[in-house]
XYZ file of C-alpha atoms in Angstrom:
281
model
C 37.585 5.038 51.295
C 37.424 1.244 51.525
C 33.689 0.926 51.531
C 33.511 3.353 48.697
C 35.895 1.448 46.431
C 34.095 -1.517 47.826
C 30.540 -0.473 46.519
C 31.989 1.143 43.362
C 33.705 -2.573 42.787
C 30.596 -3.971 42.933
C 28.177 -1.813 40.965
C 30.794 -2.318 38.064
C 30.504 -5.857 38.406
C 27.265 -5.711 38.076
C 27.102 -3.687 35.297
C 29.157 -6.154 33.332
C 27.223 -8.962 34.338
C 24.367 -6.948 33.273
C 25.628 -6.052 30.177
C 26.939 -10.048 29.436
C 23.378 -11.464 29.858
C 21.558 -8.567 27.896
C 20.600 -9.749 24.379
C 22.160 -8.101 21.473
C 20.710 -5.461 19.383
C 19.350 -6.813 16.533
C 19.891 -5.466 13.484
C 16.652 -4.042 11.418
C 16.386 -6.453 8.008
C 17.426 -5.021 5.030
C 14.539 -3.639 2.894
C 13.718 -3.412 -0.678
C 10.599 -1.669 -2.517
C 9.965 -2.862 -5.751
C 7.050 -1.241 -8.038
C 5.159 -3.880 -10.245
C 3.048 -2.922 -13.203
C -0.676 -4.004 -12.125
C -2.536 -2.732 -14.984
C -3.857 0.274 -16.719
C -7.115 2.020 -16.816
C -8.731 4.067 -19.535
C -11.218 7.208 -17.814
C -13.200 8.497 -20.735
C -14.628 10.549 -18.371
C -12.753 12.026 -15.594
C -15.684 13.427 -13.701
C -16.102 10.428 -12.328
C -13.152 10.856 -10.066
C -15.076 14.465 -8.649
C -18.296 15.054 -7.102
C -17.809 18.755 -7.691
C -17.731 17.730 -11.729
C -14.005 19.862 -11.733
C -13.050 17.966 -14.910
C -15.833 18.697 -17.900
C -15.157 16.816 -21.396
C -11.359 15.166 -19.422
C -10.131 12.154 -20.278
C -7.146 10.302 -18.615
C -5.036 6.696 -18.559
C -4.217 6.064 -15.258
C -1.971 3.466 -13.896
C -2.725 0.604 -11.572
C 0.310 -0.323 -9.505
C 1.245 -2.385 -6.777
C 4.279 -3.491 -4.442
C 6.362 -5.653 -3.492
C 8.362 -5.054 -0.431
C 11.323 -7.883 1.209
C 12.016 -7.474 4.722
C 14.785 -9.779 5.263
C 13.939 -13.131 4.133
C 9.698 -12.113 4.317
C 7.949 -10.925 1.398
C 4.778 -8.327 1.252
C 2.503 -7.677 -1.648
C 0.891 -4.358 -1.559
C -2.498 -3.747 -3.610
C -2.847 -6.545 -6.249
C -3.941 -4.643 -9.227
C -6.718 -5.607 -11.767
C -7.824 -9.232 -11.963
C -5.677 -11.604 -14.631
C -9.054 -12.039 -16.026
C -8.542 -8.492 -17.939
C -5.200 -10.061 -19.507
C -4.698 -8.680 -22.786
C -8.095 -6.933 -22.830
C -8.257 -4.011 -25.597
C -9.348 -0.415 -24.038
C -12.144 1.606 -25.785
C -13.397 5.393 -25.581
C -17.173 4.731 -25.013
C -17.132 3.424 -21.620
C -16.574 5.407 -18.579
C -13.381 3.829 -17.451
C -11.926 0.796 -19.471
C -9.520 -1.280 -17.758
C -6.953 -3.527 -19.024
C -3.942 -5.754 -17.870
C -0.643 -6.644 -19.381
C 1.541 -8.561 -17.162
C 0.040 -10.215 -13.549
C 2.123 -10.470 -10.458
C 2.741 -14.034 -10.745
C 4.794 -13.770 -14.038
C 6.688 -10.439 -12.549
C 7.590 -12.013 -9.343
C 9.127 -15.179 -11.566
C 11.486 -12.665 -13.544
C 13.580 -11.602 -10.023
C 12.874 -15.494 -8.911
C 9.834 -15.401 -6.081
C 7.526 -17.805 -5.643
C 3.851 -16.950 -4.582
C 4.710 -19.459 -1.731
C 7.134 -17.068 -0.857
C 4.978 -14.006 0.110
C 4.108 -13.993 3.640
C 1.559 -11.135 3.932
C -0.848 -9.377 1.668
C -1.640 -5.568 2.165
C -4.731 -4.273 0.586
C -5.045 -0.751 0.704
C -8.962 -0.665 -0.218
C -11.691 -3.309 -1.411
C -11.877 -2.140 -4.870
C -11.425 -4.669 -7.689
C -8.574 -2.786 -9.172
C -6.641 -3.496 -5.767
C -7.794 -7.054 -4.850
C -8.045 -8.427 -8.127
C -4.924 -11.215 -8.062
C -4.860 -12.025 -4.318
C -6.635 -15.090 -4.202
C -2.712 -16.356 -6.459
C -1.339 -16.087 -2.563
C -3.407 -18.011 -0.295
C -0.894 -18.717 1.900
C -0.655 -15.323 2.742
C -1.567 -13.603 5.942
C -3.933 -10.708 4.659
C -3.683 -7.199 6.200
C -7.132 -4.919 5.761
C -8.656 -2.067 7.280
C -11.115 -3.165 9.702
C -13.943 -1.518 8.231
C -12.972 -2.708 4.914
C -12.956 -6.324 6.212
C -16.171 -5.731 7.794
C -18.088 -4.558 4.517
C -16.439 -7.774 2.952
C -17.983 -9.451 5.489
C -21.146 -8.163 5.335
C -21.744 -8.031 1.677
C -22.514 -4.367 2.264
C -23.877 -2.434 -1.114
C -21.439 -3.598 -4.463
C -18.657 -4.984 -2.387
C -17.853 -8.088 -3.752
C -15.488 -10.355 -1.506
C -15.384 -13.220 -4.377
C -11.484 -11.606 -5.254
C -10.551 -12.217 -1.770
C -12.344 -15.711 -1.103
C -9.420 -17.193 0.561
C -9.814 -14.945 3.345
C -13.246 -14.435 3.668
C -14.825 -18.118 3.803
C -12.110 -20.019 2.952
C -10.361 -20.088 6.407
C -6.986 -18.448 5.592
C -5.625 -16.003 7.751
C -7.262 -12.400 8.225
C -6.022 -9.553 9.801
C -8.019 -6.789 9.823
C -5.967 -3.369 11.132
C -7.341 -0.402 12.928
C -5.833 2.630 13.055
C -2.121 2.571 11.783
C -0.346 -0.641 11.851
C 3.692 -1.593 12.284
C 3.429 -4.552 10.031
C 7.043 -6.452 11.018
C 7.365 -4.038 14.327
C 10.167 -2.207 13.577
C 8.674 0.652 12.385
C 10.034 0.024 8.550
C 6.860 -0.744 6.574
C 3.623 0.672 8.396
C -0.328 0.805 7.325
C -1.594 4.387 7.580
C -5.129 4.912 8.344
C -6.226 7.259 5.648
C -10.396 6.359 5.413
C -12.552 8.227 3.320
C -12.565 6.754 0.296
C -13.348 3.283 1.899
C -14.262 2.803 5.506
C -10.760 1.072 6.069
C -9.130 2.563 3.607
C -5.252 2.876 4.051
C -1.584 4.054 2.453
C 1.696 2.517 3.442
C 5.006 4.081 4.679
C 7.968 2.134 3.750
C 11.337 3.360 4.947
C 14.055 2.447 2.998
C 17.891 3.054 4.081
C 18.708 4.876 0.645
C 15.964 6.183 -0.890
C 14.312 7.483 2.744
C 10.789 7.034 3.643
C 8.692 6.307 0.679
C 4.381 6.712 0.924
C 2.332 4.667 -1.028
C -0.987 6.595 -1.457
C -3.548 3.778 -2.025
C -6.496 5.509 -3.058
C -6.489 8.716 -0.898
C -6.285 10.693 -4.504
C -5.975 9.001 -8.303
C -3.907 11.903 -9.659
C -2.081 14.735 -8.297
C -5.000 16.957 -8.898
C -7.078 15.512 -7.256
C -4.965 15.700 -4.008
C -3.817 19.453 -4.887
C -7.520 20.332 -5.124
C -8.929 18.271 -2.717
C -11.363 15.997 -5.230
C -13.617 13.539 -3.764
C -14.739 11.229 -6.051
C -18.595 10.574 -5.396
C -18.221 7.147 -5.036
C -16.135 7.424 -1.929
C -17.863 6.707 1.085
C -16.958 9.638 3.610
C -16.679 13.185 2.057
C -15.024 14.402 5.492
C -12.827 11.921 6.341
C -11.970 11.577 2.800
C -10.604 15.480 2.935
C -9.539 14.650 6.871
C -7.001 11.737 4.870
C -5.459 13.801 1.985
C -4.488 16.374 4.750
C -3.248 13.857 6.485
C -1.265 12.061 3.571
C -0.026 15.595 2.691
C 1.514 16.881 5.878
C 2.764 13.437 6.671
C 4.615 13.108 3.396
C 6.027 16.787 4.103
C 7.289 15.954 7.170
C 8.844 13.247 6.881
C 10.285 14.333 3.259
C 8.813 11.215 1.444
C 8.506 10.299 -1.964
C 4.811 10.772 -1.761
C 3.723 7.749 -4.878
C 0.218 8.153 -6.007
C -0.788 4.943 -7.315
C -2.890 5.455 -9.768
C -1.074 8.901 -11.375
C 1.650 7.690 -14.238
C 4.128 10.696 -13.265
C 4.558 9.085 -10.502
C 5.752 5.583 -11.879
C 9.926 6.895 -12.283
C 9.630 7.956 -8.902
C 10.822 4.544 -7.993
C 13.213 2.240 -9.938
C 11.663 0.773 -13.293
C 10.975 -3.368 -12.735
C 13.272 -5.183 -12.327
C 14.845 -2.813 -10.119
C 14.129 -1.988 -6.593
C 14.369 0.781 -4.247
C 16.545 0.109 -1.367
């Protein structure tokens, strides 16, 4: 009986000594999800969005949109809308899509009191000038983009233009570019989703917040809801396949994990977050 109380003595001493040098769990950062108005774009012709021509004499305004998401004391940008170029820029009815721009990040970010300096990492969800366009206003920023994304930047591959994104891509800033899905701050709150298709390195984002839930930024995978209902693939995306492989995906994943499923570019989906200034938490 001696031994055993002996040897049980000891294990429990251990097990507090154990327990005294083990670090503390740390807390995940609080996070916040705020939706910034990133332009607006006129389609005077909404075949352009199918290569199965589903939408005959259809017009549509769509919405550009980006993000802004704090983790803790760190600040992310996702997508950075239409250049500042367009500010002000009236629409018209002749051209196929006519974009235009009221407000850039800079000058929303200033109303809730960040500073560019103050964003740490820039997520592009796809290379298209509607979602690169105000980047280069956060050089300091480590930019996230899908590998084969970064490597048609690179490359100068058909009408990609990497002039938006210049920092990155020449000018020596830092470039990350993400295959497959990616845990941005590695706690599994704000993750990259591989959704290609529409670009080779195209992506979405999951963002879980502690009130709202888990909220899933679409990128590009679909422009409006009927597109992703009916499967459209626009016929300027660059793989029909995995183009239909990623709005399955999106789809399931958002029903599973009972998301708010935000596509960007759709305006019913701008009150399914809090209207600027406010932010989802």
């Amino acid at each position: 009986m001696r031994i055993v109380a002996t040897f049980a003595f000891a294990a429990a001493a251990v097990l507090a000594l154990s327990a005294q040098a083990a670090p503390p769990a740390t807390a995940t950062p609080e996070v916040e999800l705020w939706r910034l108005e990133c332009g607006a774009v006129r389609v005077n012709d909404l075949n352009a969005f199918s290569d199965t021509r589903a939408y005959p004499g259809q017009s549509r305004d769509l919405v550009a949109s980006c993000y802004l998401i704090r983790h803790g004391t760190d600040y992310m940008l996702w997508d950075t809308g239409l250049p500042a170029g367009l500010l002000g820029k009236p629409q018209d009815k002749t051209s196929a899509m006519s974009p235009t721009l009221a407000k850039t990040i800079v000058a929303q970010l200033a109303t809730i009191g960040v500073t560019p300096a103050q964003i740490t990492r820039v997520g592009i969800s796809h290379y298209h000038f509607d979602h690169i366009g105000q980047a280069a206003a956060f050089p300091q920023a480590e930019l996230l983009i899908g590998k084969g994304d970064a490597d048609a930047l690179a490359k100068g591959e058909g009408n990609v233009d990497a002039k938006p994104l210049a920092p990155w891509f020449g000018g020596g800033a830092k470039l990350t570019p993400v295959s497959g899905d990616k845990d941005v701050f590695g706690d599994g709150s704000v993750t990259m989703i591989d959704l290609p298709g529409h670009t080779p390195g195209h992506h979405g984002l999951l963002v879980k917040l502690a009130k709202t839930g888990p909220v899933l930024l679409s990128g590009d995978v679909a422009h409006f809801h009927e597109n992703l209902d009916g499967d459209g693939v626009p016929p300027f995306n660059t793989e029909r396949a995995d183009s239909l492989a990623s709005m399955d995906r999106y789809r399931k994943l958002g029903a599973a994990l009972r998301a708010v499923m935000v596509i960007q570019h759709d305006p019913r989906d701008v009150a399914l977050l809090p209207a600027f200034p406010k932010a989802a938490d």
